[in-house]
């Protein structure tokens, strides 16, 4: 490993957005998956079928994917 000279500075590493890192994961095909919304509260009026289908993860819309890719540079 080469050592940098004393006066030379190295650019800082990019940081992942910690909030986005908790919410999105990259799939093998390069898309992003996320959990679905509407399953936190007011569940009594929602049908069992609807709540069961909300358990499954969803993929992020293609229009939003570039923004998430910027937030997660190392994923």
Coordinates of C-alpha atoms in Angstrom, one line a residue:
X1 CA 0.0 0.0 0.0
X2 CA 1.4 3.4 -1.0
X3 CA 1.5 6.0 1.7
X4 CA 0.4 9.6 1.0
X5 CA 2.9 12.3 1.6
X6 CA 2.2 14.5 4.6
X7 CA 0.9 17.5 2.7
X8 CA -1.3 15.6 0.3
X9 CA -5.0 15.2 1.3
X10 CA -7.3 12.4 0.3
X11 CA -10.9 13.1 -0.7
X12 CA -13.4 12.1 1.9
X13 CA -15.5 9.0 1.4
X14 CA -19.2 9.5 0.4
X15 CA -21.6 8.5 3.1
X16 CA -24.8 6.6 2.6
X17 CA -28.0 8.3 3.8
X18 CA -28.7 6.4 7.0
X19 CA -32.5 6.9 6.7
X20 CA -32.6 5.6 3.2
X21 CA -30.3 2.7 4.1
X22 CA -32.9 1.5 6.6
X23 CA -35.7 1.6 4.1
X24 CA -34.3 0.4 0.8
X25 CA -32.3 -2.6 -0.4
X26 CA -30.9 -3.2 -3.9
X27 CA -32.1 -6.3 -5.7
X28 CA -29.9 -8.5 -7.9
X29 CA -31.3 -6.9 -11.0
X30 CA -30.3 -3.4 -9.8
X31 CA -33.8 -2.2 -8.7
X32 CA -34.6 -1.1 -5.2
X33 CA -37.2 -2.8 -3.0
X34 CA -39.0 -1.2 -0.1
X35 CA -41.7 -2.0 2.4
X36 CA -45.2 -0.9 1.7
X37 CA -47.1 1.8 3.5
X38 CA -50.5 1.9 5.2
X39 CA -49.9 -0.9 7.6
X40 CA -49.0 1.1 10.8
X41 CA -52.3 2.1 12.3
X42 CA -56.1 2.3 11.7
X43 CA -56.0 -1.4 10.8
X44 CA -59.5 -2.3 12.0
X45 CA -61.2 -0.9 8.9
X46 CA -58.8 -2.6 6.5
X47 CA -59.6 -6.1 5.4
X48 CA -57.5 -9.1 6.3
X49 CA -56.7 -9.7 2.6
X50 CA -55.5 -6.1 2.2
X51 CA -53.3 -6.3 5.3
X52 CA -51.8 -9.6 4.2
X53 CA -50.9 -8.2 0.8
X54 CA -49.2 -5.2 2.3
X55 CA -46.7 -7.5 4.0
X56 CA -44.9 -8.2 0.8
X57 CA -42.2 -5.8 -0.3
X58 CA -42.6 -3.6 -3.3
X59 CA -40.2 -2.2 -5.9
X60 CA -39.5 1.5 -6.1
X61 CA -40.9 3.3 -9.2
X62 CA -38.3 3.8 -12.0
X63 CA -38.7 7.6 -11.7
X64 CA -37.6 7.5 -8.1
X65 CA -34.7 5.1 -8.5
X66 CA -32.0 7.6 -9.5
X67 CA -32.7 9.7 -6.4
X68 CA -32.4 6.6 -4.1
X69 CA -29.2 5.5 -6.0
X70 CA -27.7 8.9 -5.1
X71 CA -28.6 8.4 -1.4
X72 CA -27.0 4.9 -1.4
X73 CA -23.8 5.2 -3.3
X74 CA -22.3 1.9 -2.1
X75 CA -25.3 -0.4 -2.4

